[in-house]
CSV table of C-alpha atoms and ligand atoms in Angstrom, one decimal:
chain,number,residue,atom,x,y,z
S,1,MET,CA,-31.1,26.8,13.3
S,2,GLN,CA,-28.8,25.6,15.8
S,3,LEU,CA,-25.9,27.4,16.5
S,4,ILE,CA,-23.1,24.8,17.2
S,5,SER,CA,-20.3,26.5,19.9
S,6,GLY,CA,-17.3,25.3,20.0
S,7,THR,CA,-16.4,27.9,22.5
S,8,GLN,CA,-19.0,26.1,25.0
S,9,VAL,CA,-18.0,22.6,23.9
S,10,ALA,CA,-14.1,23.2,24.2
S,11,GLU,CA,-14.5,24.5,28.0
S,12,LYS,CA,-16.5,21.3,28.6
S,13,VAL,CA,-13.7,19.2,26.9
S,14,LEU,CA,-11.0,21.6,28.9
S,15,ALA,CA,-13.2,20.7,32.8
S,16,GLU,CA,-12.8,17.0,31.5
S,17,CYS,CA,-9.1,17.3,31.2
S,18,LYS,CA,-8.8,19.3,34.7
S,19,SER,CA,-10.5,16.5,36.5
S,20,ASP,CA,-7.8,14.2,34.5
S,21,ILE,CA,-4.7,16.0,35.4
S,22,ALA,CA,-6.2,16.0,38.9
S,23,GLN,CA,-6.5,12.2,39.1
S,24,LEU,CA,-3.0,12.3,37.6
S,25,ALA,CA,-1.7,14.3,40.1
S,26,SER,CA,-2.5,11.8,42.8
S,27,LEU,CA,-0.8,9.5,41.0
S,28,GLY,CA,2.5,11.5,40.9
S,29,LEU,CA,1.8,11.8,37.3
S,30,LYS,CA,2.1,15.5,35.4
S,31,PRO,CA,1.4,15.0,31.6
S,32,GLY,CA,4.1,17.1,29.6
S,33,LEU,CA,3.6,18.5,26.2
S,34,ALA,CA,6.9,20.1,23.3
S,35,VAL,CA,5.7,22.0,21.1
S,36,VAL,CA,8.5,22.6,18.6
S,37,LEU,CA,8.4,25.5,16.3
S,38,ILE,CA,11.0,26.3,13.1
S,39,GLY,CA,11.4,29.5,11.7
S,40,ASP,CA,9.3,33.0,12.7
S,41,ASP,CA,6.1,33.0,10.4
S,42,PRO,CA,3.6,35.2,12.8
S,43,ALA,CA,0.6,33.0,12.3
S,44,SER,CA,2.2,29.5,13.8
S,45,ARG,CA,4.0,31.3,16.5
S,46,ALA,CA,0.4,32.4,17.6
S,47,TYR,CA,-0.6,29.3,17.3
S,48,VAL,CA,2.7,27.3,19.4
S,49,ARG,CA,2.0,30.4,21.9
S,50,SER,CA,-1.8,29.8,22.3
S,51,LYS,CA,-0.8,26.3,22.8
S,52,ASP,CA,1.6,26.4,25.2
S,53,LYS,CA,-0.5,29.2,27.2
S,54,LYS,CA,-3.3,26.6,27.5
S,55,CYS,CA,-1.1,23.8,28.7
S,56,ARG,CA,0.0,26.4,31.2
S,57,ASP,CA,-3.5,27.3,32.5
S,58,LEU,CA,-4.4,23.8,32.8
S,59,GLY,CA,-1.1,23.1,34.8
S,60,LEU,CA,0.1,20.6,32.4
S,61,HIS,CA,4.3,20.8,32.0
S,62,SER,CA,5.0,22.7,29.1
S,63,VAL,CA,8.2,23.1,26.8
S,64,LYS,CA,8.5,25.1,23.8
S,65,HIS,CA,11.4,24.7,21.6
S,66,GLU,CA,11.4,27.6,19.1
S,67,LEU,CA,14.4,27.5,16.7
S,68,PRO,CA,15.5,29.5,13.9
S,69,ALA,CA,14.4,29.3,10.4
S,70,SER,CA,18.2,28.1,9.9
S,71,THR,CA,18.1,25.3,11.9
S,72,THR,CA,19.3,22.0,10.0
S,73,GLN,CA,17.0,18.8,9.5
S,74,GLN,CA,20.1,16.8,11.6
S,75,GLU,CA,19.4,19.2,14.6
S,76,LEU,CA,15.4,18.9,14.3
S,77,LEU,CA,15.9,15.1,14.1
S,78,ALA,CA,18.2,15.3,17.3
S,79,LEU,CA,15.9,17.3,19.8
S,80,VAL,CA,13.0,15.0,18.8
S,81,GLY,CA,15.2,11.8,19.6
S,82,GLN,CA,16.0,13.9,22.7
S,83,LEU,CA,12.2,14.4,23.3
S,84,ASN,CA,10.9,11.0,22.3
S,85,LEU,CA,13.2,9.6,25.4
S,86,ASP,CA,12.5,12.5,27.6
S,87,PRO,CA,9.7,10.7,30.7
S,88,THR,CA,8.7,14.2,31.5
S,89,ILE,CA,7.1,14.5,28.1
S,90,HIS,CA,4.4,12.8,26.7
S,91,GLY,CA,2.9,14.5,23.6
S,92,ILE,CA,5.5,16.2,20.6
S,93,LEU,CA,4.0,18.4,18.0
S,94,VAL,CA,6.3,20.0,15.7
S,95,GLN,CA,4.6,23.2,14.2
S,96,SER,CA,3.7,23.1,10.3
S,97,PRO,CA,4.4,24.5,8.1
S,98,PRO,CA,8.3,24.2,8.6
S,99,PRO,CA,10.6,25.9,6.7
S,100,LYS,CA,10.9,24.4,2.9
S,101,HIS,CA,14.5,23.0,3.1
S,102,ILE,CA,12.5,20.4,6.5
S,103,ASN,CA,11.7,17.0,5.4
S,104,GLU,CA,8.4,17.3,7.2
S,105,ALA,CA,7.3,13.7,6.5
S,106,ALA,CA,11.0,12.4,8.0
S,107,ILE,CA,10.6,14.4,11.0
S,108,VAL,CA,6.8,12.9,11.8
S,109,GLN,CA,8.2,9.9,11.4
S,110,ALA,CA,11.0,10.3,13.7
S,111,ILE,CA,8.2,11.2,16.3
S,112,ASP,CA,7.5,8.3,18.8
S,113,PRO,CA,4.2,7.0,17.6
S,114,ALA,CA,3.0,7.1,21.4
S,115,LYS,CA,4.0,10.5,21.5
S,116,ASP,CA,2.4,11.7,18.4
S,117,VAL,CA,-0.8,13.8,20.0
S,118,ASP,CA,-1.1,15.4,16.3
S,119,GLY,CA,-2.0,12.3,14.9
S,120,PHE,CA,-0.2,12.3,12.0
S,121,HIS,CA,2.8,9.4,12.3
S,122,PRO,CA,2.0,6.4,9.7
S,123,ILE,CA,1.2,4.0,12.6
S,124,ASN,CA,-1.6,6.5,14.1
S,125,VAL,CA,-3.0,6.9,10.4
S,126,ALA,CA,-3.0,3.5,10.0
S,127,LYS,CA,-4.5,2.6,13.5
S,128,LEU,CA,-7.7,5.3,12.5
S,129,ALA,CA,-8.1,3.2,9.4
S,130,LEU,CA,-8.1,-0.1,11.4
S,131,GLU,CA,-10.4,1.7,14.2
S,132,ASP,CA,-7.7,0.8,17.2
S,133,PRO,CA,-8.5,3.1,20.1
S,134,THR,CA,-4.8,3.1,21.2
S,135,GLY,CA,-4.2,5.7,18.2
S,136,PHE,CA,-3.9,9.4,17.9
S,137,VAL,CA,-6.6,11.2,15.5
S,138,PRO,CA,-6.0,14.1,14.4
S,139,CYS,CA,-7.2,17.2,16.3
S,140,THR,CA,-9.1,18.8,14.0
S,141,PRO,CA,-11.6,16.2,12.9
S,142,LEU,CA,-11.9,14.7,16.2
S,143,GLY,CA,-12.8,18.4,17.7
S,144,CYS,CA,-15.8,18.0,14.9
S,145,GLN,CA,-16.6,14.6,15.5
S,146,ARG,CA,-17.1,15.8,19.1
S,147,LEU,CA,-19.1,18.8,17.9
S,148,LEU,CA,-21.6,16.4,16.7
S,149,LEU,CA,-21.7,14.5,19.3
S,150,GLU,CA,-22.4,17.2,21.8
S,151,ALA,CA,-25.0,18.7,19.6
S,152,GLY,CA,-26.8,15.4,19.5
S,153,ILE,CA,-26.3,15.2,15.8
S,154,GLU,CA,-27.0,11.9,14.7
S,155,THR,CA,-24.3,10.5,12.3
S,156,SER,CA,-25.2,6.8,12.0
S,157,GLY,CA,-26.9,6.1,8.4
S,158,ALA,CA,-26.5,10.0,7.5
S,159,HIS,CA,-24.8,10.8,4.5
S,160,ALA,CA,-22.1,13.2,5.4
S,161,VAL,CA,-19.9,15.2,2.8
S,162,VAL,CA,-16.4,15.8,3.5
S,163,VAL,CA,-15.0,18.9,1.3
S,164,GLY,CA,-11.1,18.3,1.4
S,165,ARG,CA,-8.7,15.5,1.1
S,166,SER,CA,-5.8,16.9,3.4
S,167,MET,CA,-4.0,14.9,5.5
S,168,ILE,CA,-5.1,17.0,8.7
S,169,VAL,CA,-8.6,17.5,8.4
S,170,GLY,CA,-10.3,15.9,5.0
S,171,LYS,CA,-8.9,12.3,5.2
S,172,PRO,CA,-9.2,11.8,8.8
S,173,MET,CA,-12.7,13.5,9.0
S,174,ALA,CA,-13.8,10.8,6.6
S,175,LEU,CA,-12.4,7.9,8.6
S,176,LEU,CA,-14.0,8.9,12.0
S,177,LEU,CA,-17.6,9.4,9.9
S,178,MET,CA,-17.3,6.1,8.3
S,179,ALA,CA,-15.7,4.2,11.5
S,180,LYS,CA,-18.1,2.0,13.4
S,181,GLY,CA,-19.9,3.1,16.4
S,182,LYS,CA,-20.7,6.5,18.3
S,183,GLY,CA,-19.9,9.3,16.1
S,184,GLY,CA,-19.5,7.3,12.8
S,185,ASP,CA,-21.4,4.8,11.2
S,186,ALA,CA,-21.8,7.6,8.3
S,187,THR,CA,-22.5,7.1,4.3
S,188,VAL,CA,-19.2,9.1,3.5
S,189,THR,CA,-18.4,11.2,0.2
S,190,VAL,CA,-14.8,12.9,-0.1
S,191,THR,CA,-14.7,15.9,-2.7
S,192,HIS,CA,-11.8,17.6,-3.6
S,193,SER,CA,-10.9,20.0,-6.1
S,194,ARG,CA,-11.1,17.5,-9.3
S,195,THR,CA,-14.7,16.7,-8.3
S,196,ARG,CA,-16.9,17.3,-10.8
S,197,ASP,CA,-20.4,19.2,-10.2
S,198,LEU,CA,-19.5,19.7,-6.4
S,199,ALA,CA,-23.0,21.5,-5.4
S,200,SER,CA,-24.7,18.5,-7.0
S,201,ILE,CA,-22.8,16.2,-4.5
S,202,THR,CA,-23.0,18.9,-1.5
S,203,ARG,CA,-26.6,19.6,-1.5
S,204,THR,CA,-27.2,15.9,-0.9
S,205,ALA,CA,-25.4,15.7,2.7
S,206,ASP,CA,-27.2,15.7,5.9
S,207,ILE,CA,-23.8,16.7,7.2
S,208,LEU,CA,-21.4,18.9,5.7
S,209,ILE,CA,-18.1,19.2,6.7
S,210,ALA,CA,-16.2,22.4,4.9
S,211,ALA,CA,-12.3,22.1,4.7
S,212,ILE,CA,-11.4,23.7,2.1
S,213,GLY,CA,-9.1,26.8,3.3
S,214,ARG,CA,-11.2,29.3,0.4
S,215,PRO,CA,-12.9,32.1,2.4
S,216,ASP,CA,-17.0,31.6,1.8
S,217,PHE,CA,-16.6,29.2,-0.6
S,218,ILE,CA,-20.2,26.9,0.5
S,219,ARG,CA,-22.4,28.9,-0.6
S,220,ALA,CA,-26.2,28.6,-0.2
S,221,GLU,CA,-26.5,26.5,-3.5
S,222,HIS,CA,-24.1,23.6,-1.8
S,223,VAL,CA,-26.4,23.2,1.0
S,224,LYS,CA,-29.5,21.4,1.2
S,225,GLU,CA,-32.3,22.4,3.5
S,226,GLY,CA,-32.3,21.3,7.2
S,227,ALA,CA,-28.2,20.1,6.8
S,228,VAL,CA,-25.6,20.1,9.9
S,229,VAL,CA,-22.8,22.3,8.0
S,230,ILE,CA,-19.3,21.9,10.1
S,231,ASP,CA,-17.1,25.0,9.0
S,232,VAL,CA,-13.4,24.2,9.4
S,233,GLY,CA,-11.6,26.9,7.7
S,234,ILE,CA,-10.0,29.8,9.0
S,235,ASN,CA,-9.3,32.6,6.4
S,236,ARG,CA,-7.9,35.8,6.9
S,237,VAL,CA,-9.7,38.7,4.7
S,238,ASP,CA,-8.5,42.3,4.6
S,239,ASP,CA,-10.9,44.6,6.9
S,240,LEU,CA,-9.8,48.1,6.9
S,241,ILE,CA,-12.4,48.4,9.7
S,242,ALA,CA,-10.6,45.6,11.9
S,243,GLU,CA,-8.3,46.9,14.4
S,244,LYS,CA,-5.8,44.1,12.5
S,245,GLY,CA,-6.4,45.5,9.2
S,246,TYR,CA,-7.8,41.6,8.9
S,247,ARG,CA,-10.8,39.3,9.9
S,248,LEU,CA,-11.3,35.6,10.1
S,249,VAL,CA,-14.0,34.0,7.9
S,250,GLY,CA,-15.0,29.9,7.5
S,251,ASP,CA,-15.0,28.2,3.9
S,252,VAL,CA,-19.2,28.9,4.7
S,253,ALA,CA,-20.7,32.0,3.4
S,254,PHE,CA,-22.5,31.9,6.9
S,255,ASN,CA,-24.7,34.5,6.5
S,256,GLU,CA,-26.9,32.9,3.3
S,257,VAL,CA,-26.2,29.5,4.7
S,258,ALA,CA,-27.5,29.8,8.1
S,259,PRO,CA,-30.9,30.3,7.6
S,260,LYS,CA,-31.2,27.0,5.6
S,261,CYS,CA,-29.4,24.8,8.1
S,262,ALA,CA,-30.7,22.8,11.0
S,263,ALA,CA,-27.2,23.4,12.5
S,264,ILE,CA,-24.2,25.3,11.8
S,265,THR,CA,-21.2,26.0,13.7
S,266,PRO,CA,-19.8,30.0,13.3
S,267,VAL,CA,-15.8,31.0,12.7
S,268,PRO,CA,-14.6,32.1,14.8
S,269,GLY,CA,-15.9,29.9,18.1
S,270,GLY,CA,-16.7,26.8,16.3
S,271,VAL,CA,-14.0,24.3,15.4
S,272,GLY,CA,-10.9,26.6,16.4
S,273,PRO,CA,-11.1,26.3,20.0
S,274,MET,CA,-11.9,22.3,19.9
S,275,THR,CA,-8.5,21.5,18.0
S,276,ILE,CA,-6.5,22.8,21.4
S,277,ALA,CA,-9.2,21.2,23.8
S,278,MET,CA,-8.3,18.2,21.3
S,279,LEU,CA,-4.8,18.5,21.4
S,280,MET,CA,-4.3,18.8,25.7
S,281,ALA,CA,-6.9,15.5,25.5
S,282,ASN,CA,-4.8,13.5,23.3
S,283,THR,CA,-1.7,14.5,25.0
S,284,LEU,CA,-3.6,13.2,28.7
S,285,LYS,CA,-4.4,9.9,26.7
S,286,ALA,CA,-0.6,9.7,25.7
S,287,CYS,CA,0.7,10.1,29.0
S,288,LYS,CA,-2.2,7.6,30.9
S,289,GLN,CA,-1.0,4.9,27.7
S,290,LEU,CA,2.7,5.6,28.4
S,291,ASN,CA,2.3,5.5,31.7
S,292,ALA,CA,0.3,2.3,31.8
S,293,SER,CA,2.8,0.5,29.5
S,294,ARG,CA,6.2,1.1,31.9
P,301,NDP,P1,-5.5,21.9,2.4
P,301,NDP,O1,-4.9,23.2,1.4
P,301,NDP,O2,-4.4,21.1,2.9
P,301,NDP,O3,-6.3,21.3,1.8
P,301,NDP,C1,-7.5,21.9,1.1
P,301,NDP,C2,-8.3,21.0,0.3
P,301,NDP,O4,-9.6,21.5,-0.2
P,301,NDP,C3,-7.5,20.0,-0.6
P,301,NDP,O5,-8.2,18.4,-0.6
P,301,NDP,C4,-8.2,20.7,-1.8
P,301,NDP,O6,-8.6,19.9,-3.2
P,301,NDP,C5,-9.7,21.4,-1.4
P,301,NDP,N1,-10.0,22.2,-2.3
P,301,NDP,C6,-9.4,23.3,-2.6
P,301,NDP,N2,-10.2,24.0,-3.6
P,301,NDP,C7,-11.5,23.3,-3.6
P,301,NDP,C8,-12.3,23.6,-4.5
P,301,NDP,N3,-12.7,24.4,-5.4
P,301,NDP,N4,-13.5,22.6,-5.0
P,301,NDP,C9,-13.4,21.3,-3.9
P,301,NDP,N5,-12.3,21.0,-3.1
P,301,NDP,C10,-11.4,22.2,-3.2
P,301,NDP,O7,-6.3,22.6,3.7
P,301,NDP,P2,-6.4,21.7,4.9
P,301,NDP,O8,-7.0,20.8,5.0
P,301,NDP,O9,-5.0,22.3,6.2
P,301,NDP,O10,-7.4,23.3,5.4
P,301,NDP,C11,-8.4,23.5,5.2
P,301,NDP,C12,-8.8,24.7,6.2
P,301,NDP,O11,-9.3,24.3,7.1
P,301,NDP,C13,-8.6,26.2,6.0
P,301,NDP,O12,-8.9,27.0,5.9
P,301,NDP,C14,-7.6,25.7,7.0
P,301,NDP,O13,-7.1,27.1,7.8
P,301,NDP,C15,-8.3,25.3,8.1
P,301,NDP,N6,-7.9,24.6,9.3
P,301,NDP,C16,-8.7,24.8,10.7
P,301,NDP,C17,-8.2,24.4,11.9
P,301,NDP,C18,-8.8,24.4,13.0
P,301,NDP,O14,-8.5,24.5,14.2
P,301,NDP,N7,-10.0,25.4,13.0
P,301,NDP,C19,-6.9,23.3,11.4
P,301,NDP,C20,-6.5,23.1,9.8
P,301,NDP,C21,-7.1,23.7,9.0
P,301,NDP,P3,-7.4,19.1,-3.4
P,301,NDP,O15,-6.3,18.1,-2.6
P,301,NDP,O16,-7.5,18.5,-5.1
P,301,NDP,O17,-5.9,20.3,-4.0
């Protein structure tokens, strides 16, 4: 069984970013990312801090806007408008989920698609469906595809089953896997909470992507012998022995599934580190494309 280390592949992606950043610096360019957080959700705050730190470590220009939960839709739209016009900012990310009074779809649509490094803007969703390489692909599925490529997993002709149909993971993952070319050309089945007899479908998967949000949901009975399993899930479960009182587990019951697999990602240390690495890569892409269009 091959353990696919997201930590190692993410390091490789970040090393590529570093060399790109040096090249851009020689042209007088410094990629910039603005991350906007509304409210004080501890998990979101932790994500935003780690994104900011990763940017700084790499030598990117990083701007963090931490706004109170009382921020209005108009105030947020005004900030997004400013960031769209700011020439030092190439990527804009509004941390999800915002407080309930904020219309998230309207905020996403207000972001300049050329700076939408999360890949959530309708223009970028369309570009992914159209296989237009100038678009931005959501970081998590993009990271999963890179893991498959780096691990030497052949996707062409394989039956890939995606469990989950969210706009952040499941749907773009399916589009990437069915796209023509390297890391694609798979026969894709998308499943979700209404799928009948899920295990009978997942057991036909050569490549199984779990993006459900339920701890240890995928069991040995869901997986065929020799399958490749990518576990996107990040779930907190209570653990009295752990220092923080909880530990992180995936959507896959690793201990019982791993022995059946040709390859599998762990949690933590699998897809998680790839998401942030691909965010950095998307920011560099935005910087290069914006510069080329000026
Ligand atoms: P969502 O809650 O948006 O989507 C979950 C999907 O799973 C839905 O499509 C849902 O179906 C489906 N689902 C739920 N229950 C079942 C079931 N019993 N059988 C089959 N399908 C089911 O979650 P996300 O896509 O945002 O995230 C999924 C997981 O990935 C979470 O654990 C999240 O924390 C993690 N994640 C990890 C990231 C990383 O960096 N590694 C980044 C983003 C997410 P339906 O549509 O019918 O409701």
